PDB file of C-alpha atoms and ligand atoms in Angstrom:
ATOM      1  CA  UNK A  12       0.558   5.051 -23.992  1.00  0.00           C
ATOM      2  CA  UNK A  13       3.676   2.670 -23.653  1.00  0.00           C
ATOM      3  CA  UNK A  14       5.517   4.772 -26.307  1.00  0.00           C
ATOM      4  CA  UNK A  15       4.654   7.917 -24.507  1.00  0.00           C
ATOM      5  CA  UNK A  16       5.859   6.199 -21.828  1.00  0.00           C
ATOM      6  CA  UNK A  17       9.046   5.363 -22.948  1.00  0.00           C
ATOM      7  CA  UNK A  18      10.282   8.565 -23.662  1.00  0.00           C
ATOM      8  CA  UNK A  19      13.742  10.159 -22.202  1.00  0.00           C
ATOM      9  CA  UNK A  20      12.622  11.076 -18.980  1.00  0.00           C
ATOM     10  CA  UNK A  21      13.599  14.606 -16.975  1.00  0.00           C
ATOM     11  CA  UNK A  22      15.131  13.698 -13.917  1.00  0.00           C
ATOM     12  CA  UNK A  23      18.465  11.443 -15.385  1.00  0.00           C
ATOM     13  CA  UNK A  24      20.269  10.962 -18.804  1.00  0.00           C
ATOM     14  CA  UNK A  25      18.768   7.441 -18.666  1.00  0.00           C
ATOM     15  CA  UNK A  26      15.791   7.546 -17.007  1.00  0.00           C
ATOM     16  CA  UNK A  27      12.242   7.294 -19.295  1.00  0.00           C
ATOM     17  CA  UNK A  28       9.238   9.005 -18.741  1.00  0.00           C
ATOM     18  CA  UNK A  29       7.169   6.804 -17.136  1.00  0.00           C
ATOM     19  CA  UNK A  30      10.018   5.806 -14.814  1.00  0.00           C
ATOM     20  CA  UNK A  31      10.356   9.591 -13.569  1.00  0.00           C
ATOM     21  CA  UNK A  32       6.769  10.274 -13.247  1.00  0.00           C
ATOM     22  CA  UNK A  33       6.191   7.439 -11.354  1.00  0.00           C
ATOM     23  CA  UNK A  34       8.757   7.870  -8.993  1.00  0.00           C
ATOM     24  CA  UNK A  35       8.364  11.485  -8.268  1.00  0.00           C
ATOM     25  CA  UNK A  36       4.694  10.453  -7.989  1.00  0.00           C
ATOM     26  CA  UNK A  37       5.784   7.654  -5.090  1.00  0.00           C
ATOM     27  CA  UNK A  38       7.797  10.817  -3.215  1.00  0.00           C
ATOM     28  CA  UNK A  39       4.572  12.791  -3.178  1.00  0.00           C
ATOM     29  CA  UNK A  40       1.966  10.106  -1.656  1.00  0.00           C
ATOM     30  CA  UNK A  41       4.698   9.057   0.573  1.00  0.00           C
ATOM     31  CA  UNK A  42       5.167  12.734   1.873  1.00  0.00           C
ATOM     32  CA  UNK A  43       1.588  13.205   2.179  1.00  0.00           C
ATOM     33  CA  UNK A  44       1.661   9.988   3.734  1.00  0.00           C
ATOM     34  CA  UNK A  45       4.270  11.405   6.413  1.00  0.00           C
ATOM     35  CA  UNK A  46       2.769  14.929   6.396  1.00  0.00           C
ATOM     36  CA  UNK A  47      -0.850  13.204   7.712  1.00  0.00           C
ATOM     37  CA  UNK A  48       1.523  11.856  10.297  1.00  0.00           C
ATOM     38  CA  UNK A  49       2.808  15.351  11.344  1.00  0.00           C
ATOM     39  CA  UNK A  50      -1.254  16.383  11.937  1.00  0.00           C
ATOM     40  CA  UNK A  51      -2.162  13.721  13.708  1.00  0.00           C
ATOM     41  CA  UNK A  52       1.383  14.140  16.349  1.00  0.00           C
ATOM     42  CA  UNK A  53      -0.018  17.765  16.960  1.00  0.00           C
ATOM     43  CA  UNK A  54      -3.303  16.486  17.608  1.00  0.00           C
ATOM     44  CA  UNK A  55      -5.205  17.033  14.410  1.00  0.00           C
ATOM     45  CA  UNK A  56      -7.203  13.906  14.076  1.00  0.00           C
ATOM     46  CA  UNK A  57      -9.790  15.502  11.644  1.00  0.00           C
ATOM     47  CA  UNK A  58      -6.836  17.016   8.902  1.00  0.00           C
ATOM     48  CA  UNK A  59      -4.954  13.686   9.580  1.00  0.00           C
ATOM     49  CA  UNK A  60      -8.142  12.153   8.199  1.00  0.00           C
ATOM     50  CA  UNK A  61      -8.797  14.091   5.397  1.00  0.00           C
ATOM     51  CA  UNK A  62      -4.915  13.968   4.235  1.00  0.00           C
ATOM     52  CA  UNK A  63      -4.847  10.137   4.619  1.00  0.00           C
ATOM     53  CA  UNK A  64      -7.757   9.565   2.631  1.00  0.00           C
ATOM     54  CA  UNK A  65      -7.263  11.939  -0.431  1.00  0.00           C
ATOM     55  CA  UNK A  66      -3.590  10.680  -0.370  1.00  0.00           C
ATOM     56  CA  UNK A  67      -4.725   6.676  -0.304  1.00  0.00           C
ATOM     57  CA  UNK A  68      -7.277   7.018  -2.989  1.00  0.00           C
ATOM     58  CA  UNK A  69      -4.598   9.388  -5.308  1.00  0.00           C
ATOM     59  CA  UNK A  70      -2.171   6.187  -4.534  1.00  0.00           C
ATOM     60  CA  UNK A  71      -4.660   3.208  -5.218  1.00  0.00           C
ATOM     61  CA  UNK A  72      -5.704   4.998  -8.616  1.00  0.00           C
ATOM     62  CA  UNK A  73      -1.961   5.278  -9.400  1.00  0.00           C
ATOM     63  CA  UNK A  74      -0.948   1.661  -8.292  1.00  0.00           C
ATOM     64  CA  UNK A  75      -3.744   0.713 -10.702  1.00  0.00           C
ATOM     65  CA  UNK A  76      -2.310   2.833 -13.981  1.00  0.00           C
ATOM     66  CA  UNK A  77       1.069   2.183 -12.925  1.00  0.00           C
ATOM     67  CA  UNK A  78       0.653  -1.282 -13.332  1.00  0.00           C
ATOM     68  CA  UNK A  79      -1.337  -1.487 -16.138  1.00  0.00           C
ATOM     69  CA  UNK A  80       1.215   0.558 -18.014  1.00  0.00           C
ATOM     70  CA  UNK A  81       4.103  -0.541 -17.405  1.00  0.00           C
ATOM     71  CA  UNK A  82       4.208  -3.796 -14.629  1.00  0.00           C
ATOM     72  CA  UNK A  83       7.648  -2.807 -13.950  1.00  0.00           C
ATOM     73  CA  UNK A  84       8.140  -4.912 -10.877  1.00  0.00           C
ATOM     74  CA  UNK A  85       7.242  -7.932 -12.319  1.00  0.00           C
ATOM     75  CA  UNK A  86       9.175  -7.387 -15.472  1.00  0.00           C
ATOM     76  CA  UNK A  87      11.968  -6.213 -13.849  1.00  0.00           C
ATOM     77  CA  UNK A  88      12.032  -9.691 -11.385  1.00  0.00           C
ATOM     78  CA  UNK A  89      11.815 -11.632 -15.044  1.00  0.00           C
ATOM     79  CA  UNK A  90      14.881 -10.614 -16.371  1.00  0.00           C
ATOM     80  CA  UNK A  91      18.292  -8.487 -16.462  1.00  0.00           C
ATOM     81  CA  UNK A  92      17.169  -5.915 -19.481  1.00  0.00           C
ATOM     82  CA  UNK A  93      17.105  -2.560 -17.895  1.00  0.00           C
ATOM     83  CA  UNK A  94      19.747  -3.016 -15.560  1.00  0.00           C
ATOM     84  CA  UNK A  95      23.100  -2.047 -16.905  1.00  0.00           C
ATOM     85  CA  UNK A  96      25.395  -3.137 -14.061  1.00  0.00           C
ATOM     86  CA  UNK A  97      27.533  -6.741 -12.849  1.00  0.00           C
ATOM     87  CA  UNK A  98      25.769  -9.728 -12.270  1.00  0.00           C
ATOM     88  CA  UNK A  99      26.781 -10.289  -8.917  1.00  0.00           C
ATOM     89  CA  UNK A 100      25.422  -6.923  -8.002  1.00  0.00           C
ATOM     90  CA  UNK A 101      21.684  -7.618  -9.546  1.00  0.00           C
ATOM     91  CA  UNK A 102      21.779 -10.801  -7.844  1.00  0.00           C
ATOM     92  CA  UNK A 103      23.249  -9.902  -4.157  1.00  0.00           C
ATOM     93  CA  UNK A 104      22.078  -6.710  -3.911  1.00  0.00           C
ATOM     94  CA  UNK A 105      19.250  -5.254  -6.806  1.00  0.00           C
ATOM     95  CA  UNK A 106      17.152  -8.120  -6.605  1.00  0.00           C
ATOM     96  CA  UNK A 107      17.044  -8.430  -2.756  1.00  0.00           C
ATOM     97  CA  UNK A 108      16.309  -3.915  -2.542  1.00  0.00           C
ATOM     98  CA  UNK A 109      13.441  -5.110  -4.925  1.00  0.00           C
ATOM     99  CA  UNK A 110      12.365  -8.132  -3.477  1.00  0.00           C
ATOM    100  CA  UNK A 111      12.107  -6.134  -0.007  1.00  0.00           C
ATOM    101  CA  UNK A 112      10.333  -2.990  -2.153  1.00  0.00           C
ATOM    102  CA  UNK A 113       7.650  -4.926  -3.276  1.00  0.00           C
ATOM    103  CA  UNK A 114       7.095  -7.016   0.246  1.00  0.00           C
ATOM    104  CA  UNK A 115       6.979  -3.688   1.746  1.00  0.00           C
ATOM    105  CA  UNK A 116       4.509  -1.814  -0.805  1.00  0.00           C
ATOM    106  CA  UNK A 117       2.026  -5.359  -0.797  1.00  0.00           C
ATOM    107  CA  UNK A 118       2.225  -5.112   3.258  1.00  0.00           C
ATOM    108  CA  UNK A 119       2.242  -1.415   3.279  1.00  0.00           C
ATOM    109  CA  UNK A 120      -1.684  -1.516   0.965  1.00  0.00           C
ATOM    110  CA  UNK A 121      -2.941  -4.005   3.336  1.00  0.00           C
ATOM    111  CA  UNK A 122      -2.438  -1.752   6.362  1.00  0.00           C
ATOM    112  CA  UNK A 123      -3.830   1.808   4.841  1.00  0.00           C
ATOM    113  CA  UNK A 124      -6.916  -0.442   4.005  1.00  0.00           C
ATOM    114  CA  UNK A 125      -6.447  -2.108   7.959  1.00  0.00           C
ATOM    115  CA  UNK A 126      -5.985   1.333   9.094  1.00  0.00           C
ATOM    116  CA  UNK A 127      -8.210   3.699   7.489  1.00  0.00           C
ATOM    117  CA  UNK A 128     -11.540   1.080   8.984  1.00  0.00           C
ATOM    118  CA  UNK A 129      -9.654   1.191  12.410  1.00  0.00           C
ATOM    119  CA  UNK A 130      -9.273   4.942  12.007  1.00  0.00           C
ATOM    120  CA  UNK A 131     -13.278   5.557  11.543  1.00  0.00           C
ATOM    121  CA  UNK A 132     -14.299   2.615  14.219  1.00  0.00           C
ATOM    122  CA  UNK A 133     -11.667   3.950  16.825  1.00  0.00           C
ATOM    123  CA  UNK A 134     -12.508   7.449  16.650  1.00  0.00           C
ATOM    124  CA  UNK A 135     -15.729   9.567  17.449  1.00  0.00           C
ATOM    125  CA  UNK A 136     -16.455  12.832  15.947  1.00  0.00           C
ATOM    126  CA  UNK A 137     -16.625  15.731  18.863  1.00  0.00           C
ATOM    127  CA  UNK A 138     -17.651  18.971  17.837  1.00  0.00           C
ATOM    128  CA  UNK A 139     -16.892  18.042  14.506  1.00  0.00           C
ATOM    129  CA  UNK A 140     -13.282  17.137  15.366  1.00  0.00           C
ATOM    130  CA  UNK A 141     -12.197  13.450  15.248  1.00  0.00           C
ATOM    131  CA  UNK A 142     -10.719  12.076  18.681  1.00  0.00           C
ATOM    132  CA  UNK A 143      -9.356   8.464  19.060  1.00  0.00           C
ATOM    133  CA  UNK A 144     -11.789   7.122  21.916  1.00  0.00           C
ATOM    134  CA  UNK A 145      -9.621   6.189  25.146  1.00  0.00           C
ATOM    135  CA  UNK A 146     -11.024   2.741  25.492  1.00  0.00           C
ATOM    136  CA  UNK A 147     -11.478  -1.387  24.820  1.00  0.00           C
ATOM    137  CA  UNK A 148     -11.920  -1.513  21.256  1.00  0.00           C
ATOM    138  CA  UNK A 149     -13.403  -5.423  20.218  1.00  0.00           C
ATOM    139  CA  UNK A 150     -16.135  -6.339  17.639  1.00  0.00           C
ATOM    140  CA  UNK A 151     -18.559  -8.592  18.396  1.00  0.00           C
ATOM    141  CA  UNK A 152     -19.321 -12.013  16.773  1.00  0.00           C
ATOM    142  CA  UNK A 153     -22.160 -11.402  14.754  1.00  0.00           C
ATOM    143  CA  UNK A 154     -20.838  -8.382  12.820  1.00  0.00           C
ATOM    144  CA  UNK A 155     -17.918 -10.255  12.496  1.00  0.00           C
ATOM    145  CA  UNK A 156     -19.225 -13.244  11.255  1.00  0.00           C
ATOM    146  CA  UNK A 157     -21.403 -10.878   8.965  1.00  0.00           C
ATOM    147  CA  UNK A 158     -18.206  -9.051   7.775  1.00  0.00           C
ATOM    148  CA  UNK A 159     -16.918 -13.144   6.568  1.00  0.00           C
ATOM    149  CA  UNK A 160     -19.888 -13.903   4.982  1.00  0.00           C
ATOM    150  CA  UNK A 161     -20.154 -10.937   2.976  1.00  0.00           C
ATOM    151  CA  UNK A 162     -16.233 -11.265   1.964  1.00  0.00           C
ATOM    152  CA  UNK A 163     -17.246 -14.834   0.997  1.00  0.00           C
ATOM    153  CA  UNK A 164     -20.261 -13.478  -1.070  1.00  0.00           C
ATOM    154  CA  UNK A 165     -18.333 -11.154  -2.852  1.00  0.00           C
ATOM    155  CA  UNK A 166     -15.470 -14.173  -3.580  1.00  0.00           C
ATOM    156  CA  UNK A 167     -18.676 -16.396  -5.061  1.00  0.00           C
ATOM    157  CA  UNK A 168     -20.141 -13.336  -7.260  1.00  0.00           C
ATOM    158  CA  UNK A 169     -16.493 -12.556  -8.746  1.00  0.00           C
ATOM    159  CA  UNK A 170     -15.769 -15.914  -9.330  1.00  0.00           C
ATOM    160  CA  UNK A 171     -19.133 -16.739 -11.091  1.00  0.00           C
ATOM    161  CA  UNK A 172     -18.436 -12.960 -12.978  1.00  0.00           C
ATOM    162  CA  UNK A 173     -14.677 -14.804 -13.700  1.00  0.00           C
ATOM    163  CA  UNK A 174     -15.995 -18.466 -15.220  1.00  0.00           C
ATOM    164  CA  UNK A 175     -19.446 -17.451 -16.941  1.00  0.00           C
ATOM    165  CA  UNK A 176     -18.922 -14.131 -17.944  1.00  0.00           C
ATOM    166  CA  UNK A 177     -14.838 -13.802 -18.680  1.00  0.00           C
ATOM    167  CA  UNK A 178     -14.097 -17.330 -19.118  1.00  0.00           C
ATOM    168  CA  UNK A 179     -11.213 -16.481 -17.284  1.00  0.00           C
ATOM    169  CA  UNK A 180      -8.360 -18.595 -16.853  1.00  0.00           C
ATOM    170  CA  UNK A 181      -7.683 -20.866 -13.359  1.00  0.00           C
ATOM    171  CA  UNK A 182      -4.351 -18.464 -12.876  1.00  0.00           C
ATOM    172  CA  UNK A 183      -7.126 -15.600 -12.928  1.00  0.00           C
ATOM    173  CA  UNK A 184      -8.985 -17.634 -10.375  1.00  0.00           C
ATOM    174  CA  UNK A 185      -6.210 -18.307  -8.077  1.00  0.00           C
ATOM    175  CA  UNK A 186      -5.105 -15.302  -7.964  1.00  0.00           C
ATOM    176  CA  UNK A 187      -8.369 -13.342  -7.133  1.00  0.00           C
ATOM    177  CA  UNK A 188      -8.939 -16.652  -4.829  1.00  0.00           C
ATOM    178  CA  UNK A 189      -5.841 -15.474  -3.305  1.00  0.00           C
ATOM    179  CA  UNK A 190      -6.958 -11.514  -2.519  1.00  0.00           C
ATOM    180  CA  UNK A 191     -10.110 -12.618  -1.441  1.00  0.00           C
ATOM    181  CA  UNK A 192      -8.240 -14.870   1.288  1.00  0.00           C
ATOM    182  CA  UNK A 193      -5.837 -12.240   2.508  1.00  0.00           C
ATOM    183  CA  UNK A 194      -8.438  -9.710   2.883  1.00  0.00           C
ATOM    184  CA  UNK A 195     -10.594 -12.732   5.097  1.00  0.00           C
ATOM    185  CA  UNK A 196      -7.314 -13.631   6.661  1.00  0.00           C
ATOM    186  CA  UNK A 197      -6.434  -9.599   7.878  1.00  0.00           C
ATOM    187  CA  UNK A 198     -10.283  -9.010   9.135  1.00  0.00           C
ATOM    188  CA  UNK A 199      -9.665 -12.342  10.931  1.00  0.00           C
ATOM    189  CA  UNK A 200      -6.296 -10.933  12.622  1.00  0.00           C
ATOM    190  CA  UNK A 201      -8.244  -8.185  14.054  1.00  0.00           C
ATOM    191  CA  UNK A 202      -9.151 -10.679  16.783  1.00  0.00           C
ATOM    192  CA  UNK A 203      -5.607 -11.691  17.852  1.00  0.00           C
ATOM    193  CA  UNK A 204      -4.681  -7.671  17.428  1.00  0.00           C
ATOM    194  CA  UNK A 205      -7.626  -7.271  19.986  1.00  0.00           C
ATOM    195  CA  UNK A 206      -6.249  -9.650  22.475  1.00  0.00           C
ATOM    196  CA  UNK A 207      -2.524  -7.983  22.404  1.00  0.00           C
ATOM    197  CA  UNK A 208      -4.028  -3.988  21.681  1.00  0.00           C
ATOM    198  CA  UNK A 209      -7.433  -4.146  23.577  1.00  0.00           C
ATOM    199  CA  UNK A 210      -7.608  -0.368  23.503  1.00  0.00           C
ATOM    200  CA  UNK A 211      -8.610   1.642  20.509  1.00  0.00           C
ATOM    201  CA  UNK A 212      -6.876   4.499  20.230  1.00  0.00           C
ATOM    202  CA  UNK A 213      -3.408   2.732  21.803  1.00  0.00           C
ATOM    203  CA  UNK A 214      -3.629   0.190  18.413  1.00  0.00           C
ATOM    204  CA  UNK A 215      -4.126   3.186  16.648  1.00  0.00           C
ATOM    205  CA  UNK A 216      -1.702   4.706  17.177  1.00  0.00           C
ATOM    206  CA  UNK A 217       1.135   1.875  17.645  1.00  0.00           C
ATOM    207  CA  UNK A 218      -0.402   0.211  14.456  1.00  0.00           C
ATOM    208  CA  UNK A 219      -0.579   3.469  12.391  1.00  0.00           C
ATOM    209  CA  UNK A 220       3.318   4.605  13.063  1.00  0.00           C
ATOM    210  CA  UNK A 221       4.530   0.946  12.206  1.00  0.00           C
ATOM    211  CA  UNK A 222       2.800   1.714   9.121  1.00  0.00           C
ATOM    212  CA  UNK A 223       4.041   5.087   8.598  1.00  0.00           C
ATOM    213  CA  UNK A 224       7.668   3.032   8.608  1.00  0.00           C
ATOM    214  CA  UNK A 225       6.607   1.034   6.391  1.00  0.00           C
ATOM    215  CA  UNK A 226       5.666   4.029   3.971  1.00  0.00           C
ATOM    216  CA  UNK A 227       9.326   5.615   5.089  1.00  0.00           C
ATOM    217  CA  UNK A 228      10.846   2.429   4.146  1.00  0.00           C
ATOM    218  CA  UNK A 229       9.171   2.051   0.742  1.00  0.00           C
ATOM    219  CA  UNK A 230      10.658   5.844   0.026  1.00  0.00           C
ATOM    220  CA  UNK A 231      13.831   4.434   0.874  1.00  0.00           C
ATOM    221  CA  UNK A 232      14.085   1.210  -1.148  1.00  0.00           C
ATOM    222  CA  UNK A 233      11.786   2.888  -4.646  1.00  0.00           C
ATOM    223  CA  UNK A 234      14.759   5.631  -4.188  1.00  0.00           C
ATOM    224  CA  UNK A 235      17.348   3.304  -3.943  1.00  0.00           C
ATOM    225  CA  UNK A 236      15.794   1.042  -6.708  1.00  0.00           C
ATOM    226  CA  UNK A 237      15.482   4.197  -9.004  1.00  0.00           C
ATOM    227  CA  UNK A 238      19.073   5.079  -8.373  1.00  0.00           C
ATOM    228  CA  UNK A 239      20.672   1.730  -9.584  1.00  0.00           C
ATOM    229  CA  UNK A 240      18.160   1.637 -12.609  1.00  0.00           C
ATOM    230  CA  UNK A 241      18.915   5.051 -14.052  1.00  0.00           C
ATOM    231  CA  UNK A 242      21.670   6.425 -12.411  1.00  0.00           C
ATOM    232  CA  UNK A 243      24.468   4.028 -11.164  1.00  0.00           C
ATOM    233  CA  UNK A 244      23.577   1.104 -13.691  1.00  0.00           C
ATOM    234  CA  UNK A 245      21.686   2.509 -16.396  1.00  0.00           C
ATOM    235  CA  UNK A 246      21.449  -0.458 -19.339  1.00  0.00           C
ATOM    236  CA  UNK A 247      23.695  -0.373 -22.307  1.00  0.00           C
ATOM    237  CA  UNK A 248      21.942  -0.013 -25.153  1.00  0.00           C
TER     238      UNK A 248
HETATM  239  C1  HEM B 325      -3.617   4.612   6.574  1.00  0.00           C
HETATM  240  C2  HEM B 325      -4.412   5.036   7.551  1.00  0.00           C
HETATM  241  C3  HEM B 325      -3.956   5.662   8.836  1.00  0.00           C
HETATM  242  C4  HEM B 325      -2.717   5.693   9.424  1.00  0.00           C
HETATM  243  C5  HEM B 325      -1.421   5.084   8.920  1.00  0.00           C
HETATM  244  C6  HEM B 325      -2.840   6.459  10.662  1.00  0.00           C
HETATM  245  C7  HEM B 325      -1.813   6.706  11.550  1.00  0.00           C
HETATM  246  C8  HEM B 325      -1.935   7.410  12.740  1.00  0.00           C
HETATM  247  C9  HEM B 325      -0.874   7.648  13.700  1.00  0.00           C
HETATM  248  C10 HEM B 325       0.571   7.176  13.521  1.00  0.00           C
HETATM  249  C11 HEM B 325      -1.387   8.364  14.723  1.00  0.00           C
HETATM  250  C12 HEM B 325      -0.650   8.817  16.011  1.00  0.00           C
HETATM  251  C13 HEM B 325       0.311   9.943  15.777  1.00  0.00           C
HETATM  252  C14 HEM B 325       1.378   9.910  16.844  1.00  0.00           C
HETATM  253  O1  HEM B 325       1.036  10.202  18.005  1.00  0.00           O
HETATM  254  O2  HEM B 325       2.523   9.552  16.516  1.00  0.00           O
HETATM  255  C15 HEM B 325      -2.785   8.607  14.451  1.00  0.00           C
HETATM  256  C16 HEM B 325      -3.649   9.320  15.252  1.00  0.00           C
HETATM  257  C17 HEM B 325      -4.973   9.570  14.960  1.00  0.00           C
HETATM  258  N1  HEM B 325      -5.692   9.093  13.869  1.00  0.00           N
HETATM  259 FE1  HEM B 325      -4.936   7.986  12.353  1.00  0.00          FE
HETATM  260  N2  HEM B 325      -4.147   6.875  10.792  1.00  0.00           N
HETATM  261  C18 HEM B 325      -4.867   6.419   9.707  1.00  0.00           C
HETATM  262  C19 HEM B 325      -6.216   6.626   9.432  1.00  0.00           C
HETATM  263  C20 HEM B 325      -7.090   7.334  10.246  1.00  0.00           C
HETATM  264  C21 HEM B 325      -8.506   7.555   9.982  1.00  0.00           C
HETATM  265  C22 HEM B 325      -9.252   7.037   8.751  1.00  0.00           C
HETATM  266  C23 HEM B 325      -9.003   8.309  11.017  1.00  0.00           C
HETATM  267  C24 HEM B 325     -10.397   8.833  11.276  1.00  0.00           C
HETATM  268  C25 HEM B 325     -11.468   8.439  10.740  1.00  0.00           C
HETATM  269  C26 HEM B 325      -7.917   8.575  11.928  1.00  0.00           C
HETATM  270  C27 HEM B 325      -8.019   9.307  13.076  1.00  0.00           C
HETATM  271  C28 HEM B 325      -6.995   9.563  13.962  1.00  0.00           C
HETATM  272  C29 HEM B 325      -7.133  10.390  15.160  1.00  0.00           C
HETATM  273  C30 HEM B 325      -8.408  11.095  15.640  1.00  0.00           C
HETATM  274  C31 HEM B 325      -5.860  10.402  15.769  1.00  0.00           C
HETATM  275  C32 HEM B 325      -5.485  11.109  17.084  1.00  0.00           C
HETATM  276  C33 HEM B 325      -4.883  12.446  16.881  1.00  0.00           C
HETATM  277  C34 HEM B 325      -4.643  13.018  18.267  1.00  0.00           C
HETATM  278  O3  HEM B 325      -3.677  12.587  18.910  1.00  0.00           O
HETATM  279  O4  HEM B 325      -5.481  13.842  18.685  1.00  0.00           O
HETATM  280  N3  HEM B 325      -6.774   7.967  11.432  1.00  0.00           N
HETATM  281  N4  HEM B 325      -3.096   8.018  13.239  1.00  0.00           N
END
C-alpha cells in the first residue's frame, strides 16, 4: 500500500499518488460539505441532511485510511524531508499554514459530530420534510447526566479492552484518555451554548455556518499546504 502510494502522482511533476488522491479527495467532501450548505439556504432541511451525512461518514472513513497510510501531518511536523524550499520559509510560514490546518480539521470533526446530534434534536420531521423547530432548545439533567455516565462507561470498557486485552502502552492510554475527555468536555459545553443560543434552530444555524467556515478554511490552508509541498517547494531529491 505505501509503495502504491508513493507513486508519481497526476496532478504535479512532484506530487505522489497518495498526496493527489488525498487532496482531490479533501476538495470533494469539502464541496459536498458547502453544497449541503447551499440546500439548507434554500430551505431544504431534508437534502441538507442526507448530503451532510453521506459526506461525514465518506470523510471519517477517509480520515481513518488517510492516516493509517500515510500520517502525513504528523510526519510532516517531525521533520524538513518533503519540503524542498528555505528554512526561514518552513519555519515562518509552512509550519504555521500547517499548524493552523490541522487545528482547523481537529476543531472542524468535533463540530460535524456537535452538529449532526444538534441537527436531529433541533429539527422535527413534517410531512416527511425536516424543519428546524422555532423554539428553547435545553436538555434536561437526567439525560444529561445519563449521556456522562455512558461516555464514562465506554472510557472504563476501552481502557480495560487497552490494559488486559492489548497490553497497550500508557501513551495509548493517554491518548484515548484524552478523546474520551474532549468528547465529555463538548457534551458538557452544550450547557453554556444553551445559556448564550437558547433557541434551537437559531444555534443551528449560527453554529452550523461557523462550521461551514471552518470547512472553507480547511480548503484553503490543505490547498495552500499542497501547493508549497508539490508545486512551489517540491524536495530535491
Ligand atoms: C455537520 C453537520 C451540520 C451542519 C454543519 C449544518 C449546518 C446548517 C446551516 C449552516 C444551516 C442554515 C443555512 C443558512 O441559513 O445559512 C442549516 C439549516 C438546517 N439544518 Fe443543518 N447542519 C448540519 C446537520 C444537520 C442535521 C443532521 C439535520 C437534520 C437531522 C439538519 C437539519 C437542518 C434543517 C432542517 C435546517 C433548516 C433549513 C431551512 O432553513 O428550512 N442539519 N444547517
Amino acid at each position: 500500500m505505501k509503495e502504491f502510494l508513493a507513486k508519481p502522482g497526476f496532478m504535479t511533476d512532484a506530487g505522489t499518488l497518495g498526496a493527489d488522491l488525498s487532496y482531490l479527495l479533501a476538495v470533494i467532501f469539502t464541496f459536498l460539505f458547502l453544497i449541503s450548505w447551499g440546500l439548507a439556504k434554500k430551505g431544504l432541511g431534508t437534502k441538507h441532511h442526507k448530503l451532510i451525512f453521506v459526506s461525514m461518514i465518506s470523510m471519517a472513513l477517509y480520515f481513518c485510511g488517510y492516516y493509517y497510510a500515510r500520517q502525513l501531518g504528523v510526519l510532516a511536523l517531525e521533520g524538513k524531508e518533503g519540503f524542498g524550499g528555505p528554512q526561514s520559509v518552513y519555519n515562518n510560514v509552512f509550519v504555521p499554514i500547517l499548524t493552523i490546518h490541522l487545528i482547523l480539521v481537529t476543531f472542524g470533526l468535533i463540530m460535524a459530530g456537535y452538529m449532526i446530534v444538534q441537527g436531529f434534536r433541533a429539527s422535527r420531521r413534517e410531512n416527511g420534510d425536516y424543519v428546524l423547530l422555532d423554539q428553547v432548545l435545553k436538555v434536561s439533567s437526567g439525560p444529561f447526566n445519563r449521556v456522562l455516565l455512558i461516555i464514562l462507561g465506554l472510557w472504563a470498557a476501552n481502557q480495560a479492552l487497552l490494559i488486559f486485552v492489548r497490553h497497550a502502552s500508557t501513551a495509548a492510554s493517554l491518548a484515548w484518555g484524552l478523546i474520551f475527555a474532549s468528547i465529555a468536555g463538548v457534551v458538557s459545553l452544550e450547557k453554556l451554548i444553551e445559556r448564550w443560543l437558547p433557541n434551537g434552530a437559531r444555534r443551528h444555524r449560527i453554529l452550523g455556518r461557523g462550521t461551514m467556515i471552518v470547512y472553507a478554511l480547511i480548503l484553503v490552508t490543505s490547498t495552500l499546504t499542497y501547493l508549497m509541498l508539490y508545486v512551489i517547494y517540491p524536495a530535491k531529491h
